[in-house]
Each structure stands twice: as structure tokens, then as C-alpha cells.
mmCIF file with all atom_site columns, C-alpha atoms in Angstrom:
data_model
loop_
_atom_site.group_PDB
_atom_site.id
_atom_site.type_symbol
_atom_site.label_atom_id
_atom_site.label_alt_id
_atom_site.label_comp_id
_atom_site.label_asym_id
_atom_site.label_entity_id
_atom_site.label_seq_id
_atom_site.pdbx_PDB_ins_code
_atom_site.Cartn_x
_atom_site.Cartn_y
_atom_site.Cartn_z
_atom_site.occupancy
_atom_site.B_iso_or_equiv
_atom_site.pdbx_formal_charge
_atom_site.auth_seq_id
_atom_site.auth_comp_id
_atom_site.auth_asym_id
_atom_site.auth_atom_id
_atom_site.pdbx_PDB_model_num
ATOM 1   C CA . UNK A 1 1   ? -26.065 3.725   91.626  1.00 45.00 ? 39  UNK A CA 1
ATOM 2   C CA . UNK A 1 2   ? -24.640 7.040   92.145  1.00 47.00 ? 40  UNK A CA 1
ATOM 3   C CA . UNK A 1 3   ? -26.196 9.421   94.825  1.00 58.00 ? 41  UNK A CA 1
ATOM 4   C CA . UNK A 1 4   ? -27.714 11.760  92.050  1.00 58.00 ? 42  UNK A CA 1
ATOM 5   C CA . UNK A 1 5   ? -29.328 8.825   89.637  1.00 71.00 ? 43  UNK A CA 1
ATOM 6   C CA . UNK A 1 6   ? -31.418 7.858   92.943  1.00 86.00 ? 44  UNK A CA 1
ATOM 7   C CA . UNK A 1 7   ? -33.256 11.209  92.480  1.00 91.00 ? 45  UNK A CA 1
ATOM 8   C CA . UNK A 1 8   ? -36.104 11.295  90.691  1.00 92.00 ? 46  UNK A CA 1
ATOM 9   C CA . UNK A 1 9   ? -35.915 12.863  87.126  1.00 91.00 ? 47  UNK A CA 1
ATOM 10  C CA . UNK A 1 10  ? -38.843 15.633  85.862  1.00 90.00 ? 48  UNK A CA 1
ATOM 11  C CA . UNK A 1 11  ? -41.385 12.558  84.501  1.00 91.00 ? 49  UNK A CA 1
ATOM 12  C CA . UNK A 1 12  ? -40.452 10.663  87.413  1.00 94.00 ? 50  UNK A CA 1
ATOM 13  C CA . UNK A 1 13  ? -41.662 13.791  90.115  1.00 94.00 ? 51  UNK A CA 1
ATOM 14  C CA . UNK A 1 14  ? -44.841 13.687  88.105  1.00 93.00 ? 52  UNK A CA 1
ATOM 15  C CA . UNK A 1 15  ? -45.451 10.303  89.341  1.00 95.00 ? 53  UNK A CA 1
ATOM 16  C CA . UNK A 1 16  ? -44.125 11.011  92.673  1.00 96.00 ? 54  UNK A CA 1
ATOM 17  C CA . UNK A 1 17  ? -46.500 14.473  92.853  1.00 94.00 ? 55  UNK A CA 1
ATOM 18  C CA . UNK A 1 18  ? -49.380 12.069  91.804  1.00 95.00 ? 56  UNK A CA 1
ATOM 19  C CA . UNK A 1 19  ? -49.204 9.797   94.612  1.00 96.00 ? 57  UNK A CA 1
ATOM 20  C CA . UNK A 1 20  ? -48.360 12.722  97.307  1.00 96.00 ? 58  UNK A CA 1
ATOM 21  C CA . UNK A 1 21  ? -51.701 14.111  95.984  1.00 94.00 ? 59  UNK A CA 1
ATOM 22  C CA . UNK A 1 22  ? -53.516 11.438  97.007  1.00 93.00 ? 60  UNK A CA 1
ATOM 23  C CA . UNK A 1 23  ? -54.663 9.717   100.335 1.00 90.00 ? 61  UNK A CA 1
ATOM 24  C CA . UNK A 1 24  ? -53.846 6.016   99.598  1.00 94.00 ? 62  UNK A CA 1
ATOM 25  C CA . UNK A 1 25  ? -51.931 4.162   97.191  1.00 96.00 ? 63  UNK A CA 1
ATOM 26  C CA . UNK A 1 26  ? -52.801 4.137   93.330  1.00 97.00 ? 64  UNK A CA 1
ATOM 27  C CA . UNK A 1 27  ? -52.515 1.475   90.933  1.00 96.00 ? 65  UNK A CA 1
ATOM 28  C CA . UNK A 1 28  ? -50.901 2.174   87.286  1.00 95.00 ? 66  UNK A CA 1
ATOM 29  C CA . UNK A 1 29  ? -53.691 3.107   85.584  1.00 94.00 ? 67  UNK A CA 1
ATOM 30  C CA . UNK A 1 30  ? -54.848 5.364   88.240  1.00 95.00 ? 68  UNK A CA 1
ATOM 31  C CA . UNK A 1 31  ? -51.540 7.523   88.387  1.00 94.00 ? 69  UNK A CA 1
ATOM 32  C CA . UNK A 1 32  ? -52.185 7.579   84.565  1.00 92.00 ? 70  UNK A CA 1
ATOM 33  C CA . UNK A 1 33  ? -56.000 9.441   84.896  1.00 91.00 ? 71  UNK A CA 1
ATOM 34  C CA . UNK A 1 34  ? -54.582 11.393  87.777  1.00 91.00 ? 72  UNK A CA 1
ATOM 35  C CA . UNK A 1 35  ? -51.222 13.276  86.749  1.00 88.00 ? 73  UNK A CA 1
ATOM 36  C CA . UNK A 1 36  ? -51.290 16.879  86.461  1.00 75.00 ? 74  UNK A CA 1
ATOM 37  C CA . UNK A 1 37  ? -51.084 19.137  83.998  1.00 66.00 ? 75  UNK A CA 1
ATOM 38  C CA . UNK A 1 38  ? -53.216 16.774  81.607  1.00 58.00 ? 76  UNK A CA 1
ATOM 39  C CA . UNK A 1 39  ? -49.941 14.866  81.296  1.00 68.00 ? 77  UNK A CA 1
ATOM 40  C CA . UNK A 1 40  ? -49.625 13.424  77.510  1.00 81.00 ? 78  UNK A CA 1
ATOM 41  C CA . UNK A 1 41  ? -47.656 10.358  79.101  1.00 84.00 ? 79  UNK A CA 1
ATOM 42  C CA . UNK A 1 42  ? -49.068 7.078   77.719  1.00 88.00 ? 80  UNK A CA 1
ATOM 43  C CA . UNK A 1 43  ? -50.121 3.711   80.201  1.00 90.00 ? 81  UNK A CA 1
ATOM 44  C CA . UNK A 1 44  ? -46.851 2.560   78.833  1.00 94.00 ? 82  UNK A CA 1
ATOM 45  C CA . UNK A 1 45  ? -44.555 5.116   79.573  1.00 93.00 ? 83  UNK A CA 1
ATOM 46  C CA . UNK A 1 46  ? -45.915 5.985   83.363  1.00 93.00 ? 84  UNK A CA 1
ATOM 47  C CA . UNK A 1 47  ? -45.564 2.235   83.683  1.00 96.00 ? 85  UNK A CA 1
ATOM 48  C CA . UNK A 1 48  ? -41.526 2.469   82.789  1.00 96.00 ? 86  UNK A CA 1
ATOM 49  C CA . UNK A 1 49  ? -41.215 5.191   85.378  1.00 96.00 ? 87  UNK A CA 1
ATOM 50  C CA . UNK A 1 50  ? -42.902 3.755   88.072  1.00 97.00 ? 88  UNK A CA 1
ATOM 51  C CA . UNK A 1 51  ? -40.305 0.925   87.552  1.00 97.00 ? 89  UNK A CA 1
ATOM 52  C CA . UNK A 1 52  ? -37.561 3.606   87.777  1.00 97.00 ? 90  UNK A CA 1
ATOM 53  C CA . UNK A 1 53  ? -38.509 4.985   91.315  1.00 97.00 ? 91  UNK A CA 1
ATOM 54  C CA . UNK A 1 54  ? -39.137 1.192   92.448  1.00 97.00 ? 92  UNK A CA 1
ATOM 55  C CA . UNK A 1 55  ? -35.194 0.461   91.124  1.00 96.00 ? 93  UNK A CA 1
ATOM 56  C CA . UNK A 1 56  ? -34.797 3.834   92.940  1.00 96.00 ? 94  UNK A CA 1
ATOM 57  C CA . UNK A 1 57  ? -36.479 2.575   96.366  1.00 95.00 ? 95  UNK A CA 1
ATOM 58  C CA . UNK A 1 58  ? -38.609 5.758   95.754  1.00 97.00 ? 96  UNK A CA 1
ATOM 59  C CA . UNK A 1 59  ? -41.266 4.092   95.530  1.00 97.00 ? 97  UNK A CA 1
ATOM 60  C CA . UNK A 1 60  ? -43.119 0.335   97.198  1.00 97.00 ? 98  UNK A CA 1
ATOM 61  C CA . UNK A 1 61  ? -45.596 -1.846  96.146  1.00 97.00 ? 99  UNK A CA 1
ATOM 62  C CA . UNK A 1 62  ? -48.455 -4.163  97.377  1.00 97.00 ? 100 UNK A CA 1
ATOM 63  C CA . UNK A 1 63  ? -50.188 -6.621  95.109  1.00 97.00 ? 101 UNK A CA 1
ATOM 64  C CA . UNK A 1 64  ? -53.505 -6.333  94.913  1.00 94.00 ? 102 UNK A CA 1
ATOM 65  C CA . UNK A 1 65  ? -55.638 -9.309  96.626  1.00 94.00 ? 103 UNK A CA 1
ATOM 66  C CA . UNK A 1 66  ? -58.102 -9.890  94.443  1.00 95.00 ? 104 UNK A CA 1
ATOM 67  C CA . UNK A 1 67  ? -55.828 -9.292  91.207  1.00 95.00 ? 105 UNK A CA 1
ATOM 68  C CA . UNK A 1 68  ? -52.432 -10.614 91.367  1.00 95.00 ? 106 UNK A CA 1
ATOM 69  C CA . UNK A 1 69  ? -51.627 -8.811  87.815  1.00 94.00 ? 107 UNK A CA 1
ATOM 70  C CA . UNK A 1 70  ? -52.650 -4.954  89.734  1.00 95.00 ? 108 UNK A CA 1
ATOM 71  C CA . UNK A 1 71  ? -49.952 -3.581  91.812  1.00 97.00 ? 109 UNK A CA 1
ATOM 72  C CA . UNK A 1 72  ? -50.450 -0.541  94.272  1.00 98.00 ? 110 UNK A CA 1
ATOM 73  C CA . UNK A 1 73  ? -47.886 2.112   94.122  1.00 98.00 ? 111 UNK A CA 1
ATOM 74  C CA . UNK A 1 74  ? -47.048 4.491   97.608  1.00 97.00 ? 112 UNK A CA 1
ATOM 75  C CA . UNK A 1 75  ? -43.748 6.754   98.075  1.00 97.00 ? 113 UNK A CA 1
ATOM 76  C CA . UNK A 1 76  ? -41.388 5.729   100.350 1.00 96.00 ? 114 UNK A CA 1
ATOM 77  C CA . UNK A 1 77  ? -40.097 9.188   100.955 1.00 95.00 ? 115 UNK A CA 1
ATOM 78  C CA . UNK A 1 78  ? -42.379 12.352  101.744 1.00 95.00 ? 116 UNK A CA 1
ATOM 79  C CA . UNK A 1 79  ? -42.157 15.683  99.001  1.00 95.00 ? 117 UNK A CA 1
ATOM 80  C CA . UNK A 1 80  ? -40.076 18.105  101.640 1.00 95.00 ? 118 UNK A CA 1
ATOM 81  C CA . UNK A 1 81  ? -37.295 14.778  102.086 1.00 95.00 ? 119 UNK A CA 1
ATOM 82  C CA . UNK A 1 82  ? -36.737 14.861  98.276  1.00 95.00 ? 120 UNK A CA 1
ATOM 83  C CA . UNK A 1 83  ? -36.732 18.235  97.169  1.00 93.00 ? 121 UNK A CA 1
ATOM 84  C CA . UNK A 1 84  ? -33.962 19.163  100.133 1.00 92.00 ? 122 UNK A CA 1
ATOM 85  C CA . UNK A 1 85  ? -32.534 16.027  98.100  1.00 92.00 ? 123 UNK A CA 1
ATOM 86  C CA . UNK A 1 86  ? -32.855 17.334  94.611  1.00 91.00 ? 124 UNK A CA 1
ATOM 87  C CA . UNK A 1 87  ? -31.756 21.403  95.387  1.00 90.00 ? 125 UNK A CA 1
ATOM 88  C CA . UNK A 1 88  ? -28.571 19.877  97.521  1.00 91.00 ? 126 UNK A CA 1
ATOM 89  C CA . UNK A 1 89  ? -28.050 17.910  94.341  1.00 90.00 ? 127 UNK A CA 1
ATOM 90  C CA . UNK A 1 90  ? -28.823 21.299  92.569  1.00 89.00 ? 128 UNK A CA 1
ATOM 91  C CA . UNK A 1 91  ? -26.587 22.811  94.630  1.00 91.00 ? 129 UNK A CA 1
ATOM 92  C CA . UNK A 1 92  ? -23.868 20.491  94.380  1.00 91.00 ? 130 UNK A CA 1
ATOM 93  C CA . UNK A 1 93  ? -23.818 19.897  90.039  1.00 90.00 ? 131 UNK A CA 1
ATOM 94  C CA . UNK A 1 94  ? -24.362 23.677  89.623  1.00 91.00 ? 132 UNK A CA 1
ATOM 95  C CA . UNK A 1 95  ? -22.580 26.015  92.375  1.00 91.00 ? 133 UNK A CA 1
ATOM 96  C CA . UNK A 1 96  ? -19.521 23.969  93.832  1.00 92.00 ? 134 UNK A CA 1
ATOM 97  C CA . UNK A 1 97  ? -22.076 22.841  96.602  1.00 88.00 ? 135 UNK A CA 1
ATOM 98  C CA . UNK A 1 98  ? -22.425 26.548  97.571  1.00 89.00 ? 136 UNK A CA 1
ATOM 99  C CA . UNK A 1 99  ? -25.971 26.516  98.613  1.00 85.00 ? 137 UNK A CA 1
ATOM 100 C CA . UNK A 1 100 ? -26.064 30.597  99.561  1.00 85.00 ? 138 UNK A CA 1
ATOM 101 C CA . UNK A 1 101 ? -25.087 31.049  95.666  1.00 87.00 ? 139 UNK A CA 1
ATOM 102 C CA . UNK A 1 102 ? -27.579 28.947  94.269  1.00 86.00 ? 140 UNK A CA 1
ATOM 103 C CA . UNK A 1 103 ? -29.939 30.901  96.042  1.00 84.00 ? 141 UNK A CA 1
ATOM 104 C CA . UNK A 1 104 ? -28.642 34.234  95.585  1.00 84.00 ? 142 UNK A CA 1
ATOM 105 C CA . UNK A 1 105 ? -28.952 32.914  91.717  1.00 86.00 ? 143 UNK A CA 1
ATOM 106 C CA . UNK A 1 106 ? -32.505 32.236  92.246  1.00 82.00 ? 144 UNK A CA 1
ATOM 107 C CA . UNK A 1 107 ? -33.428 35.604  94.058  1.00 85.00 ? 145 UNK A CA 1
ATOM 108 C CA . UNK A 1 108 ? -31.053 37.881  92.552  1.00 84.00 ? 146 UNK A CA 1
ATOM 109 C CA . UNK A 1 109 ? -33.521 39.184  89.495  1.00 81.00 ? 147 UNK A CA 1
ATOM 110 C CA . UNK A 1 110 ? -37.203 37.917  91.962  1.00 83.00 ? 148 UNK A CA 1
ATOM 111 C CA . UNK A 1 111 ? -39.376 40.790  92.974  1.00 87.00 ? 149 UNK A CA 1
ATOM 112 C CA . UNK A 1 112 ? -40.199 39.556  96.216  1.00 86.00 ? 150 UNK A CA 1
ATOM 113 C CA . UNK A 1 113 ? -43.364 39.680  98.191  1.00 90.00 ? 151 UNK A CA 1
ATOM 114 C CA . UNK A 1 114 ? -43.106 40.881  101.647 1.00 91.00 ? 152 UNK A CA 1
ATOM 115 C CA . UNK A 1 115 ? -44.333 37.401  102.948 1.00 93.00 ? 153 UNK A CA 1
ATOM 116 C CA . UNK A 1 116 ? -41.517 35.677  100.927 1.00 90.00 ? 154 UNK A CA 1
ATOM 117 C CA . UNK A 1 117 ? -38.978 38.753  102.425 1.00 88.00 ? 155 UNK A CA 1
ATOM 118 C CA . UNK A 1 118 ? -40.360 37.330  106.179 1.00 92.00 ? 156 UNK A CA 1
ATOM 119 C CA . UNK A 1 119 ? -39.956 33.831  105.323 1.00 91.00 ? 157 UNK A CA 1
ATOM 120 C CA . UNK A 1 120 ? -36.116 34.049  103.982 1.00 87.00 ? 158 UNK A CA 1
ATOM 121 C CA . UNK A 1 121 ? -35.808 35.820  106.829 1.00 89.00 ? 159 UNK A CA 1
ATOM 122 C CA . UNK A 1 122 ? -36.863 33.326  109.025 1.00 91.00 ? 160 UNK A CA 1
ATOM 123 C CA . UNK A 1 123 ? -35.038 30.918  107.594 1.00 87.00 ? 161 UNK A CA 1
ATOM 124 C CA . UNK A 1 124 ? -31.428 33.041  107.985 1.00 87.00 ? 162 UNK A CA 1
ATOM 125 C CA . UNK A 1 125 ? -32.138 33.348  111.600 1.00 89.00 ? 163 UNK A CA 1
ATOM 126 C CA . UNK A 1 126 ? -32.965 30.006  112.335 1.00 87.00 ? 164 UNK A CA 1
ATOM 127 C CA . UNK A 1 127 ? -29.801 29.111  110.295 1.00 85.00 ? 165 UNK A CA 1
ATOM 128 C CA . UNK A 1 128 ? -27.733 31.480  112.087 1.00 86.00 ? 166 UNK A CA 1
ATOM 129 C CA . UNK A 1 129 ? -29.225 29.614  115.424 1.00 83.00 ? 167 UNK A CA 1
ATOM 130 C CA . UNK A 1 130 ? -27.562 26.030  114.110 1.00 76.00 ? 168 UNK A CA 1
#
């Protein structure tokens, strides 16, 4: 599978957001009750995206003890690992893998707080540092 179809798609980081939310793993039907934004996602479809991000090795599994049919979904990778992921991705489809454009793209028409201003600016220097 190419590099890009290993990311998760906008449905699928509604799962992913679900279980990063949480302290331990979640079955099905518990992602389901939990996702945010009173998701209109049926049983059925959260079920066809948690197979995606298995496929994708985004996500694992443990089979429940007591119930062989109830599975227990955790992600594999943290939320700061993919989204670096998805904006280099970003980056890559969108601005020739020029990540300084895709941000200037973001920020050029932002009004800024002056916490956000000290953070970018953080960010530069310790850049500048590497």
C-alpha cells in the first residue's frame, strides 16, 4: 500500500480521536456511543473503518476473554506521530513537499494571537538549532 493510503482518512481520525480520548481500549460498540461531534456513523459503518486502520496497522486488537465474538480496539501510533504524518503528506500532495509554503498558506490570512506569535517562534528557533 502506498505511503499516503496508510494514513488515516477524515472518518477514520474519528475513530482514531475516539480511542486517544480514552484511557483503555474500546470495543465496537463503545467507539460507536463515544465519537464526537454526535457522529451520525452507524454500528456498521464504524465497524468497516475500524477494519481499515487494522489493514492500516493503525490500529490492534485483543479478543475479549469472556466473549470471543467482542474485540478491543487500541492505536498503535500516538495523535502527535500521525498528524506530523498526515501535514508531511499535506505537505507533500499540495506544495511540492515545501513545508514553509504550506504553512505560510495556512498563516498568511490568520490573525494571530500573541501566544500563537511565541509559539511559531519557538518553533523557527529550535528549527534553526537542527
Amino acid at each position: 500500500m502506498p505511503r499516503e493510503e496508510m494514513l488515516p482518512s477524515e472518518s477514520e481520525w474519528l475513530i482514531m480521536e475516539t480511542l486517544w480520548n480514552c484511557d483503555h481500549d474500546l470495543t465496537s460498540s463503545e467507539i460507536t456511543e463515544r465519537l464526537p461531534g454526535a457522529s451520525s456513523m452507524t454500528q456498521r459503518m464504524v465497524r468497516v473503518l475500524i477494519n481499515r486502520l487494522c489493514k492500516k496497522g493503525l490500529l490492534s486488537y485483543t479478543v475479549d476473554p469472556h466473549d470471543s465474538r467482542v474485540y478491543h480496539y487500541t492505536a498503535t501510533k500516538g495523535r502527535d506521530e500521525l498528524r506530523r504524518e498526515k501535514s508531511k503528506a499535506f505537505a507533500n500532495s499540495y506544495f511540492g513537499g515545501n513545508t514553509a509554503g504550506a504553512a505560510f498558506a495556512f498563516l498568511e490570512n490568520e490573525k494571530l494571537t500573541k501566544e500563537q506569535i511565541a509559539e511559531l517562534e519557538a518553533i523557527i528557533k529550535k528549527s534553526k538549532k537542527q
